[in-house]
CSV table of C-alpha atoms and ligand atoms in Angstrom, one decimal:
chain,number,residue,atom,x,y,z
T,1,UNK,CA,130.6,-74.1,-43.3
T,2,UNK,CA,126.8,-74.1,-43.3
T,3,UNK,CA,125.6,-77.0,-45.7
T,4,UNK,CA,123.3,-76.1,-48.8
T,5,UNK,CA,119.7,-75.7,-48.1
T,6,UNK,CA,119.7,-78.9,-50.8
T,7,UNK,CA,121.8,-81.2,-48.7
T,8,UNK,CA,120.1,-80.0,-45.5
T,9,UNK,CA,117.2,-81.1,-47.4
T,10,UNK,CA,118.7,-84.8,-48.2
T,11,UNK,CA,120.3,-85.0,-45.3
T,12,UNK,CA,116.3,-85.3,-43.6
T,13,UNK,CA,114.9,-86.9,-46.2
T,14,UNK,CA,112.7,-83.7,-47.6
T,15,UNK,CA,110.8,-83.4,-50.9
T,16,UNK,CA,110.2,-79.7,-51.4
T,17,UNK,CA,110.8,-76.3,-49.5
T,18,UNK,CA,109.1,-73.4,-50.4
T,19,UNK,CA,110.5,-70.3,-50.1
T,20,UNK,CA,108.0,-67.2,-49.9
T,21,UNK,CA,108.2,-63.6,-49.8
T,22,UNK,CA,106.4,-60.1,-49.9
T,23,UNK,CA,107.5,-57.2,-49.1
T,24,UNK,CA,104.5,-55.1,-48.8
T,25,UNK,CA,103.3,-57.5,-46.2
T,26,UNK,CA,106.5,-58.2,-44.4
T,27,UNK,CA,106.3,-61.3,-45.0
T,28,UNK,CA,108.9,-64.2,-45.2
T,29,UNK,CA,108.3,-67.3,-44.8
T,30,UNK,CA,109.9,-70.6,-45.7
T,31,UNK,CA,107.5,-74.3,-46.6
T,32,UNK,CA,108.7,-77.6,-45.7
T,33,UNK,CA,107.2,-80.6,-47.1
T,34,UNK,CA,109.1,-83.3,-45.9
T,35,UNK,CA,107.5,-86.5,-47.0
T,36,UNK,CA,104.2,-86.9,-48.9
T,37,UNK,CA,104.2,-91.1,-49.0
T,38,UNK,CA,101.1,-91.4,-47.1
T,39,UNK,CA,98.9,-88.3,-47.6
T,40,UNK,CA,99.3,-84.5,-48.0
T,41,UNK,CA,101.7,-82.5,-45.6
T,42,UNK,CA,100.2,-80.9,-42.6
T,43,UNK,CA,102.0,-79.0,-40.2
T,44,UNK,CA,101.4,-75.9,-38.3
T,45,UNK,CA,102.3,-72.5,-39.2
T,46,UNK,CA,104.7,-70.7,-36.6
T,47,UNK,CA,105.6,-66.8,-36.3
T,48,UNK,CA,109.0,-66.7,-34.6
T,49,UNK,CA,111.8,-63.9,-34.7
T,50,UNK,CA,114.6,-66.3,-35.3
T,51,UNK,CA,118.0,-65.2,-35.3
T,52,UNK,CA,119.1,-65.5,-38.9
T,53,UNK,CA,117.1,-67.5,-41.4
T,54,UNK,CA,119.8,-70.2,-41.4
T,55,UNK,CA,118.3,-71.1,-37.5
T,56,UNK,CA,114.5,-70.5,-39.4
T,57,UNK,CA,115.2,-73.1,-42.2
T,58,UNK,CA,116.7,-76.0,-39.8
T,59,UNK,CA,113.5,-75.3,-37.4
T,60,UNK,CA,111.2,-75.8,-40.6
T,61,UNK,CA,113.1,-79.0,-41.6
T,62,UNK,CA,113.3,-80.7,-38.1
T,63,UNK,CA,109.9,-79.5,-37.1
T,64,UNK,CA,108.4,-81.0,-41.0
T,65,UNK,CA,110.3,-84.0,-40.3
T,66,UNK,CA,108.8,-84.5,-36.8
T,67,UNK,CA,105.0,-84.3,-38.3
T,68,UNK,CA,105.8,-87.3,-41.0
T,69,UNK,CA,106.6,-89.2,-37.8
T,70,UNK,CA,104.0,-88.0,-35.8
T,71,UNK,CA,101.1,-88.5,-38.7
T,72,UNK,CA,102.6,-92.0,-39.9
T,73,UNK,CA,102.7,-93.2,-35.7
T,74,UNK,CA,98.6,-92.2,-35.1
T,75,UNK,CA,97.7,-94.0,-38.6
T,76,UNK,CA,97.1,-90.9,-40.6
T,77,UNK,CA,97.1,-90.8,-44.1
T,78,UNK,CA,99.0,-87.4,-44.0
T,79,UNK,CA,102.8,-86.5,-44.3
T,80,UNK,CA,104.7,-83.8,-42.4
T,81,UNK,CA,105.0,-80.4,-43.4
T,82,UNK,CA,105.8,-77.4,-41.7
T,83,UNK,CA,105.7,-73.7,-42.0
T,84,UNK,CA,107.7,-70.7,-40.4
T,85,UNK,CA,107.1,-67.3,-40.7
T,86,UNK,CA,110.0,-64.9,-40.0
T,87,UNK,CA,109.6,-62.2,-37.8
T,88,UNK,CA,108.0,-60.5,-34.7
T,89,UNK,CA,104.3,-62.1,-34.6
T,90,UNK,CA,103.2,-58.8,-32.8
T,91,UNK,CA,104.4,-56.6,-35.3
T,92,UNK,CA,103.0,-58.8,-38.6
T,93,UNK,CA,100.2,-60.1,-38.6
T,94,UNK,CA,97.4,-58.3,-40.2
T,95,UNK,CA,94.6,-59.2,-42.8
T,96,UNK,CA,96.7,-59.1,-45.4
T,97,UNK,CA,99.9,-60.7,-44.3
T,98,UNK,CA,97.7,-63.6,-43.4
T,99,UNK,CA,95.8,-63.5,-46.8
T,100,UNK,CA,99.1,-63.3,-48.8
T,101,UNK,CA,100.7,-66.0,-47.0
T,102,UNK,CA,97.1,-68.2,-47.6
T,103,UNK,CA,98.0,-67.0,-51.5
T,104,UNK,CA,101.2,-69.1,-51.4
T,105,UNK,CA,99.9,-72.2,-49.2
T,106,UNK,CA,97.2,-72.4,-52.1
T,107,UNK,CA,99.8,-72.1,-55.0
T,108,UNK,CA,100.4,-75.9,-53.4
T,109,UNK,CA,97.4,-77.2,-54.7
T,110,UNK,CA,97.2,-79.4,-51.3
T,111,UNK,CA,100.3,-80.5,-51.4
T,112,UNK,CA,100.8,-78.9,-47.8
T,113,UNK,CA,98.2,-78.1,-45.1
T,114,UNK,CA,98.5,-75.2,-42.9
T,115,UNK,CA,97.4,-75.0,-39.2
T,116,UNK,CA,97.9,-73.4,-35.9
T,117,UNK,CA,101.3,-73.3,-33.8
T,118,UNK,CA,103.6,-71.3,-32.1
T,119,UNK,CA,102.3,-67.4,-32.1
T,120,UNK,CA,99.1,-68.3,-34.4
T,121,UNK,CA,95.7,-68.9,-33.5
T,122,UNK,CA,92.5,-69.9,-35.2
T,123,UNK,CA,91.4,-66.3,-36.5
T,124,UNK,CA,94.6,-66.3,-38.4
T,125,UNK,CA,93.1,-69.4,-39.4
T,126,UNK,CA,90.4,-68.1,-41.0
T,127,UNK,CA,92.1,-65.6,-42.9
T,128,UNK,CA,94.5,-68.1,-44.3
T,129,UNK,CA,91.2,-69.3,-45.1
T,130,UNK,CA,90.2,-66.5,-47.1
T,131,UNK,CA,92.5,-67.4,-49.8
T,132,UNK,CA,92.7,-71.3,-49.5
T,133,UNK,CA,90.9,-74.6,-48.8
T,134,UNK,CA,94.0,-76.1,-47.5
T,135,UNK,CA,94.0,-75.0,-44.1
T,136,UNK,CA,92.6,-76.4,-40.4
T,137,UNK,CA,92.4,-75.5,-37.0
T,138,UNK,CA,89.4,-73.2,-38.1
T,139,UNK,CA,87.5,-71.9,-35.0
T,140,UNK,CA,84.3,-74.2,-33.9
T,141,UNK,CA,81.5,-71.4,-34.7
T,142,UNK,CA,83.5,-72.4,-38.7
T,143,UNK,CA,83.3,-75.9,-38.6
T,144,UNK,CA,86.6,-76.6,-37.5
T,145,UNK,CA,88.1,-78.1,-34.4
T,146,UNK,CA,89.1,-74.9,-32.6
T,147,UNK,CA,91.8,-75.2,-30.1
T,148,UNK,CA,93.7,-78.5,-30.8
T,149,UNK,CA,95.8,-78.3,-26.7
T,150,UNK,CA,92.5,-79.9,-24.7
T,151,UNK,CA,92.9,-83.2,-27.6
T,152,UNK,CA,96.7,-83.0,-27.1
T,153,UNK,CA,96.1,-82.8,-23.8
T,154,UNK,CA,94.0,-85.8,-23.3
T,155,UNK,CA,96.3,-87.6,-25.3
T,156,UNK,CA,99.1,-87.2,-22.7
T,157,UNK,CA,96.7,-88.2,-20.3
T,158,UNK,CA,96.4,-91.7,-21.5
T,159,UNK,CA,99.9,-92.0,-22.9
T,160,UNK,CA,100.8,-91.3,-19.2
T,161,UNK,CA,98.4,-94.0,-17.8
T,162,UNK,CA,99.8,-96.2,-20.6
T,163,UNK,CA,103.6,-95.8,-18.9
T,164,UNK,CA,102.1,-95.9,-14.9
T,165,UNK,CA,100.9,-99.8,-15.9
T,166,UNK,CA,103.9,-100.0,-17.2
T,167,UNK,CA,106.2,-99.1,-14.3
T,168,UNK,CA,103.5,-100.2,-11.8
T,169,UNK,CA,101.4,-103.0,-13.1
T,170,UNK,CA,98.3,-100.8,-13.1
T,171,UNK,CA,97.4,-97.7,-15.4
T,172,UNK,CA,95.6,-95.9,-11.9
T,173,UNK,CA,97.2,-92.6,-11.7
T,174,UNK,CA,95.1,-92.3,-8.1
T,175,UNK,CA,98.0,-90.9,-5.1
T,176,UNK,CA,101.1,-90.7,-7.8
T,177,UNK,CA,102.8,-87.4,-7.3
T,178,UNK,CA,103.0,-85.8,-11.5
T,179,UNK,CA,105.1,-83.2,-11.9
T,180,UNK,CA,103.8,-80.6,-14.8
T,181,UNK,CA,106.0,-77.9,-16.4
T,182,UNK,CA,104.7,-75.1,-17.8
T,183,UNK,CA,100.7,-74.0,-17.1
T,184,UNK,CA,99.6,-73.5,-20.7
T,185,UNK,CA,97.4,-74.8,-22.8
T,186,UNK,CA,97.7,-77.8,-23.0
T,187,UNK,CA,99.3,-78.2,-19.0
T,188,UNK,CA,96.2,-76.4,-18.0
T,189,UNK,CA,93.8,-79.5,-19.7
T,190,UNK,CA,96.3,-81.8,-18.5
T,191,UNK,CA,96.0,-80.9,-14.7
T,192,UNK,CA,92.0,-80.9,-15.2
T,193,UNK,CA,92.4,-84.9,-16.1
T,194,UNK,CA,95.0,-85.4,-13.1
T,195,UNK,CA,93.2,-83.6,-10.3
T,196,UNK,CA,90.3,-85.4,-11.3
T,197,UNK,CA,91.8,-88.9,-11.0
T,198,UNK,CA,93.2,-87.9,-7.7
T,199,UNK,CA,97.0,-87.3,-8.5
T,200,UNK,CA,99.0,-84.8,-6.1
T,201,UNK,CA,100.3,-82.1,-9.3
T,202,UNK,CA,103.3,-80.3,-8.7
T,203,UNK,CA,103.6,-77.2,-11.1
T,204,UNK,CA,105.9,-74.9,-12.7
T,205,UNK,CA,106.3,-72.0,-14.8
T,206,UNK,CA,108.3,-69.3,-15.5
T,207,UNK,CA,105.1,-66.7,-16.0
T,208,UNK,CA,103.5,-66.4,-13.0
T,209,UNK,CA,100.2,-65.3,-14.2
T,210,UNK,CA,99.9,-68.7,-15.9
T,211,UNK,CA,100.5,-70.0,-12.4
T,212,UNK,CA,98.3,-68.8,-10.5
T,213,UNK,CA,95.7,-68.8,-13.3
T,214,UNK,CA,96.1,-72.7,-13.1
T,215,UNK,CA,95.4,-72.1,-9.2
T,216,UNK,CA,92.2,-70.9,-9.4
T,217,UNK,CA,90.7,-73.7,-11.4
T,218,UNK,CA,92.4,-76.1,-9.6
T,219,UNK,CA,92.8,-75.6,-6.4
T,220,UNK,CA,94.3,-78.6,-5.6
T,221,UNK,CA,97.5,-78.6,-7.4
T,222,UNK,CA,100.9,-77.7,-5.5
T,223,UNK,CA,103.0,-74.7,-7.4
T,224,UNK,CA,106.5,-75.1,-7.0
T,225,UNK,CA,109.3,-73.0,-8.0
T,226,UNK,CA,111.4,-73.4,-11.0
T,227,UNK,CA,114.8,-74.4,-9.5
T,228,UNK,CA,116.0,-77.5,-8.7
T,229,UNK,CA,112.4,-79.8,-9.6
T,230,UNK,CA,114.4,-82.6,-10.1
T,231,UNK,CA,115.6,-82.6,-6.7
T,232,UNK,CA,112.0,-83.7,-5.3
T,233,UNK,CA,110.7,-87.1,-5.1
T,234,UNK,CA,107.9,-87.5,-7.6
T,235,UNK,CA,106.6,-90.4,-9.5
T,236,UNK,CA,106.1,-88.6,-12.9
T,237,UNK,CA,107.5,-85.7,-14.7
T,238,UNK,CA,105.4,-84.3,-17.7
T,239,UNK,CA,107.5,-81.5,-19.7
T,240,UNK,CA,104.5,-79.0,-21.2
T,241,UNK,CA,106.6,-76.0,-21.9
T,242,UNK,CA,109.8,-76.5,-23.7
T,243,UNK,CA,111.8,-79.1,-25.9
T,244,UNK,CA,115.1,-80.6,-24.8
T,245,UNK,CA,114.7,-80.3,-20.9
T,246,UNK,CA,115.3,-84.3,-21.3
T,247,UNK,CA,119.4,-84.3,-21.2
T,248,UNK,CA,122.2,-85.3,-19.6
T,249,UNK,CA,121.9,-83.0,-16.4
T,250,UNK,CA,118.8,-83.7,-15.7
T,251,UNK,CA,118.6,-87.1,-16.1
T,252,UNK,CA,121.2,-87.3,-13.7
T,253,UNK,CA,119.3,-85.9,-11.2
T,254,UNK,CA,115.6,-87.1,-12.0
T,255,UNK,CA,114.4,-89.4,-9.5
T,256,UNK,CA,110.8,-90.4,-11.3
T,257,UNK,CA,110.6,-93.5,-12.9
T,258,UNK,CA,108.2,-92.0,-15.9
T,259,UNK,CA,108.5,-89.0,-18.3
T,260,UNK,CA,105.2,-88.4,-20.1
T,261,UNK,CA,104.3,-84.8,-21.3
T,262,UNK,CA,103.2,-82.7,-24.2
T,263,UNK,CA,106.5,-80.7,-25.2
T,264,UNK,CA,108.0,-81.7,-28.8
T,265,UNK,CA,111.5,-82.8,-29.2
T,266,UNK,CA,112.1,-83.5,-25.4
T,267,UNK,CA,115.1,-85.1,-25.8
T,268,UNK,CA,118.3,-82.8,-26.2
T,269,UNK,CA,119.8,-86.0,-28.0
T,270,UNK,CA,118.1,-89.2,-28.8
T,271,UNK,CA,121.3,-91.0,-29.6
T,272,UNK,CA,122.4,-90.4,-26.2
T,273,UNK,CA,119.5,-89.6,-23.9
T,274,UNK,CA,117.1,-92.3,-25.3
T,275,UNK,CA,120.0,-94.9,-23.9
T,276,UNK,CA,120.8,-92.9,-21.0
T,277,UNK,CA,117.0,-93.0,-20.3
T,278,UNK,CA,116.9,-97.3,-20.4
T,279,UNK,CA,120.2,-97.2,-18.6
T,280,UNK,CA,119.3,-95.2,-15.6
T,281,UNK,CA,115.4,-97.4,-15.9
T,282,UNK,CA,113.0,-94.2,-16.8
T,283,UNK,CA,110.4,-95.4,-18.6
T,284,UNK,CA,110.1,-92.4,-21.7
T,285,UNK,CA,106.6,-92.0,-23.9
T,286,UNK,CA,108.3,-90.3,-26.9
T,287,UNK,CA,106.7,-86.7,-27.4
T,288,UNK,CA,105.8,-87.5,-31.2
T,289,UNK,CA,103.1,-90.5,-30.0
T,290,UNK,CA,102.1,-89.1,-27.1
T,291,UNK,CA,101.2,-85.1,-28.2
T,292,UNK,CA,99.8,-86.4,-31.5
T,293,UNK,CA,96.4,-85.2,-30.3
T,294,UNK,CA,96.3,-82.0,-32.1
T,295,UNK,CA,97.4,-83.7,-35.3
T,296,UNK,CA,94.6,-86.6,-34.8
T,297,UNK,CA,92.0,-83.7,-34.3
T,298,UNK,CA,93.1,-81.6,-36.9
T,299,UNK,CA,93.0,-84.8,-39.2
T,300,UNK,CA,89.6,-85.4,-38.3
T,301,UNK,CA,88.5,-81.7,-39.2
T,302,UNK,CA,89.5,-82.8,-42.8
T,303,UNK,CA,86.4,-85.2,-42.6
T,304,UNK,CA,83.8,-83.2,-41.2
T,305,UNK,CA,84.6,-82.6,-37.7
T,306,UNK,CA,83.0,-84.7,-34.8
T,307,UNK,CA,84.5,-84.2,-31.4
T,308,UNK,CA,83.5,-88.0,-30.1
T,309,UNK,CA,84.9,-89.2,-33.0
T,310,UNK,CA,88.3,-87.0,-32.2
T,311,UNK,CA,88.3,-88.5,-28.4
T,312,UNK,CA,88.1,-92.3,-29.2
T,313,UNK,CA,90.8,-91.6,-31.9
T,314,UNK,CA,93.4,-90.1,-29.6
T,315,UNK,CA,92.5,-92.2,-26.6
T,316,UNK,CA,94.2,-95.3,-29.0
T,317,UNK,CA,97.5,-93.2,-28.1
T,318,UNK,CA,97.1,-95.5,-24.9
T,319,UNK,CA,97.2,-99.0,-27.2
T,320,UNK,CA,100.0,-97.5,-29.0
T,321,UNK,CA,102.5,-97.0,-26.0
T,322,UNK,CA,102.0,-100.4,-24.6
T,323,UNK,CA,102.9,-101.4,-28.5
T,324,UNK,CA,106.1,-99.2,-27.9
T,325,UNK,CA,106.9,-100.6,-25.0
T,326,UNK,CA,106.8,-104.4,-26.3
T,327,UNK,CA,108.9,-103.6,-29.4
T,328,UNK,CA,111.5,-101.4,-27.1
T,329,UNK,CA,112.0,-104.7,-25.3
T,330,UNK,CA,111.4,-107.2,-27.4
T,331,UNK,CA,114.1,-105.4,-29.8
T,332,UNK,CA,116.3,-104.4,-26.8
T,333,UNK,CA,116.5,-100.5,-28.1
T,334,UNK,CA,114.8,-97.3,-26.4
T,335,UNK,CA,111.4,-96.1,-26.9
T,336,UNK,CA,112.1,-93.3,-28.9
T,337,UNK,CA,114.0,-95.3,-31.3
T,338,UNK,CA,111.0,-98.5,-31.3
T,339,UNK,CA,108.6,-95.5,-31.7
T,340,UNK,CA,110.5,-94.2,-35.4
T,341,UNK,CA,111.3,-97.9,-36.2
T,342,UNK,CA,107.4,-98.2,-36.2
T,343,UNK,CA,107.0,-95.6,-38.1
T,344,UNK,CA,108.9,-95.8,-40.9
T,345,UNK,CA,107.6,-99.0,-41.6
T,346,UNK,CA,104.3,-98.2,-41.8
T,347,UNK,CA,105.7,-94.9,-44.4
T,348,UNK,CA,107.6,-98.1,-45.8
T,349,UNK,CA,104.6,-100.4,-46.1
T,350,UNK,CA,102.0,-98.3,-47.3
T,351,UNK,CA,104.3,-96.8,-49.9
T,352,UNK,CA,104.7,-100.2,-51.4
T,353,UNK,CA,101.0,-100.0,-52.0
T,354,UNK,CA,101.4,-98.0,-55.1
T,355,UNK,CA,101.8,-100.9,-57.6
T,356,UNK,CA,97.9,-102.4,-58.1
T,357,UNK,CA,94.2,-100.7,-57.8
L,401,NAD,P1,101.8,-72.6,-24.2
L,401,NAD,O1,102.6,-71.6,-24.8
L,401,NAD,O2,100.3,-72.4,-24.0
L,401,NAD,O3,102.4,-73.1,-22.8
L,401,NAD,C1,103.7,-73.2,-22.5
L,401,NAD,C2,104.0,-72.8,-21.1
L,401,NAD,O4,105.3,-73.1,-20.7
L,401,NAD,C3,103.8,-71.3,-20.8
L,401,NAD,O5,102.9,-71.1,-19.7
L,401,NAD,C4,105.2,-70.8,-20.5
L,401,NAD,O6,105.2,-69.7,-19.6
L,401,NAD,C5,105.8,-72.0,-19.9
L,401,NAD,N1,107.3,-72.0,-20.0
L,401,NAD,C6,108.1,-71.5,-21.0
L,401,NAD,N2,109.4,-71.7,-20.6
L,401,NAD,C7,109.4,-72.4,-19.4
L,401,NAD,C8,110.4,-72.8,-18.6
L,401,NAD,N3,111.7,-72.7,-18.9
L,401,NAD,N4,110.0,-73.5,-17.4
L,401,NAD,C9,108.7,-73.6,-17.1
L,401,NAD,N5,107.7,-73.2,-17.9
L,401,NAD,C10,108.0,-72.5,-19.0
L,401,NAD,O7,102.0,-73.9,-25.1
L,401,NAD,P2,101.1,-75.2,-25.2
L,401,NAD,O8,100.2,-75.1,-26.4
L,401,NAD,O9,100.5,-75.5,-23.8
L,401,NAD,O10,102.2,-76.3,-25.6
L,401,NAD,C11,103.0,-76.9,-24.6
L,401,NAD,C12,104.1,-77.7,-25.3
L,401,NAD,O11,103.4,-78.8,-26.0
L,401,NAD,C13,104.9,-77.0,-26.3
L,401,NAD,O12,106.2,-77.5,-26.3
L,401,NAD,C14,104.2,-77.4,-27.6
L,401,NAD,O13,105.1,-77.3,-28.7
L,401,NAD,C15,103.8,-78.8,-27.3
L,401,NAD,N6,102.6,-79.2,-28.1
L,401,NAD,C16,101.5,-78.5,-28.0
L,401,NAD,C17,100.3,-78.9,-28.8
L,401,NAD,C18,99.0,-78.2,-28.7
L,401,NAD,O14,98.0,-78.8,-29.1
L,401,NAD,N7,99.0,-77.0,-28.1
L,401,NAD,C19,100.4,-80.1,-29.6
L,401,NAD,C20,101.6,-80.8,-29.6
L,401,NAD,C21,102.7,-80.3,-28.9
């Protein structure tokens, strides 16, 4: 049996889920705040046609969950939250299903901050914006950061660097053979860094436009079919399209020392594949530090955006993963696992600071 939506809720650690409806509007859509201790909740609102709402309401708590680590990691003063919307993005969004939905994020009084995210873009933005303060990701021509993937982006780049001086005693990324799946967004901005440095970039995708798309801006980079990447020799692989390609099938057959890439929840299981990953010597950036880039932009929005300012914040994702590294060793676990122990005690530390002025 299906636990309560209250102990799926303590079983995560969440404060508060919203649930929101209208049926004019077709919409449905479900607000997880999952831990407030060092700021408001921010998290990106997604449109997805789940299956039942059961699979909708475990997506909101994991993916809620996910942002309190991701925020607390980078040294924001924001907590995770998380929004999905139920249903077919093509079919509901409209003016007023936007404007309805920015009715309910602003009957949070800022308790939760919306975003962008899977199957929403910045105009939806702005008419979230309409009918609330609380909201990012704005376009540029509006004062916000526009599209968050070329910061995330970036932020895998030196991640990446951060784990080549770590497996070769030098962060050059000059001759080393990266592997990038998926030709999105934030693959696309990803390559640009890599082709520029010199690496050889293998690529994949399952949507051939996207393919040859990255092809003509980059002419350098290798496209390689779908099947069977693990079977080549290459030095990197950077997972930039889905989450839990990390697992025990692959990882048996991975040959590259270094997993760095912008995908969230890459491992299938971090009890077991974080292990199996120090076990079989792959050195893993764990997705929550090292595609914080979005977040760290997004954050910086809230201040008045400045886009120099947003670069020299996410390049300290490079400090960070050398930090990761030391503590993975120093405390003989795996990176993911050094990456939430650092985490929660900064959640733990500054939430002690609530006694005093
Ligand atoms: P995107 O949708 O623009 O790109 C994803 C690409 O992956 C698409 O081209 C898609 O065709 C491809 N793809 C899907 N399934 C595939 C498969 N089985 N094999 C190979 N390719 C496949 O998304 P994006 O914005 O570039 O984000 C990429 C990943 O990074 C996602 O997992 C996202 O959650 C994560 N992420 C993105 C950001 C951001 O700022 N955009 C921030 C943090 C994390």
């Amino acid at each position: 049996m299906q636990p309560s939506v209250l102990d799926q809720m303590n079983q995560l650690g969440h404060e508060q889920v919203v649930f929101c409806q209208d049926p004019q509007t077709g919409l449905n859509a479900i607000i997880a705040i999952h831990n407030t201790t060092l700021g408001p909740s921010l998290g990106g609102t997604r449109v997805w046609n789940y299956n039942s709402h059961a699979d909708a309401l475990v997506d909101a708590l994991r993916l809620s969950r996910g942002m309190t680590y991701k925020s607390a990691i980078s040294g924001l003063n924001l907590g995770g939250g998380k929004a999905v919307l139920i249903g077919d993005a093509s079919k509901l969004k409209s003016e007023a299903f936007w404007r309805r939905y920015g009715k309910f994020v602003n009957s949070l009084n800022g308790k939760y901050i919306t975003a962008e995210d899977v199957n929403t873009c910045a105009s939806d933005m702005e008419y979230i914006g309409m009918e609330t303060k609380f909201v990012t990701g704005k376009p540029e021509y509006m004062g916000g950061s526009g599209d968050p993937s070329p910061l995330t982006a970036y932020g895998v780049y030196v991640g990446m660097k951060a784990a080549a001086k770590k497996a070769w005693g030098n962060d050059s990324l000059s001759g080393k053979k990266v592997l990038v799946q998926g030709a999105g967004n934030v693959g696309q901005y990803l390559m640009a860094h890599l082709v520029e440095e010199g690496a050889h970039v293998y690529v994949c995708d399952i949507n051939e436009g996207k393919l040859q798309q990255a092809k003509g801006k980059y002419p350098a980079i290798e496209i390689i079919s779908n099947d069977d990447i693990f079977d080549r020799e290459i030095d990197i692989y950077a997972p930039c399209a889905l989450g839990a390609t990390v697992n025990t099938d692959s990882i048996n057959a991975m040959k590259c020392p270094v997993i760095a890439g912008a995908a969230n929840n890459q491992l299938a299981d971090e009890n077991v594949h974080g292990p199996m990953l120090v076990e079989k010597g792959i050195i893993y950036v764990p997705d929550f530090l090292i595609n914080a880039g979005g977040i760290i932009n997004i954050s910086i929005e809230l201040d008045g955006y400045n886009k120099d300012r947003a670069y020299n914040t996410v390049a300290k994702i490079y400090d960070r993963t050398l930090d990761i590294f030391k503590l993975a060793e120093n405390e003989n676990i795996h990176t993911q696992l050094a990456a939430m122990r650092m985490a929660e005690n900064r959640l733990r530390a500054i939430g002690n600071l609530s006694i005093g002025i």
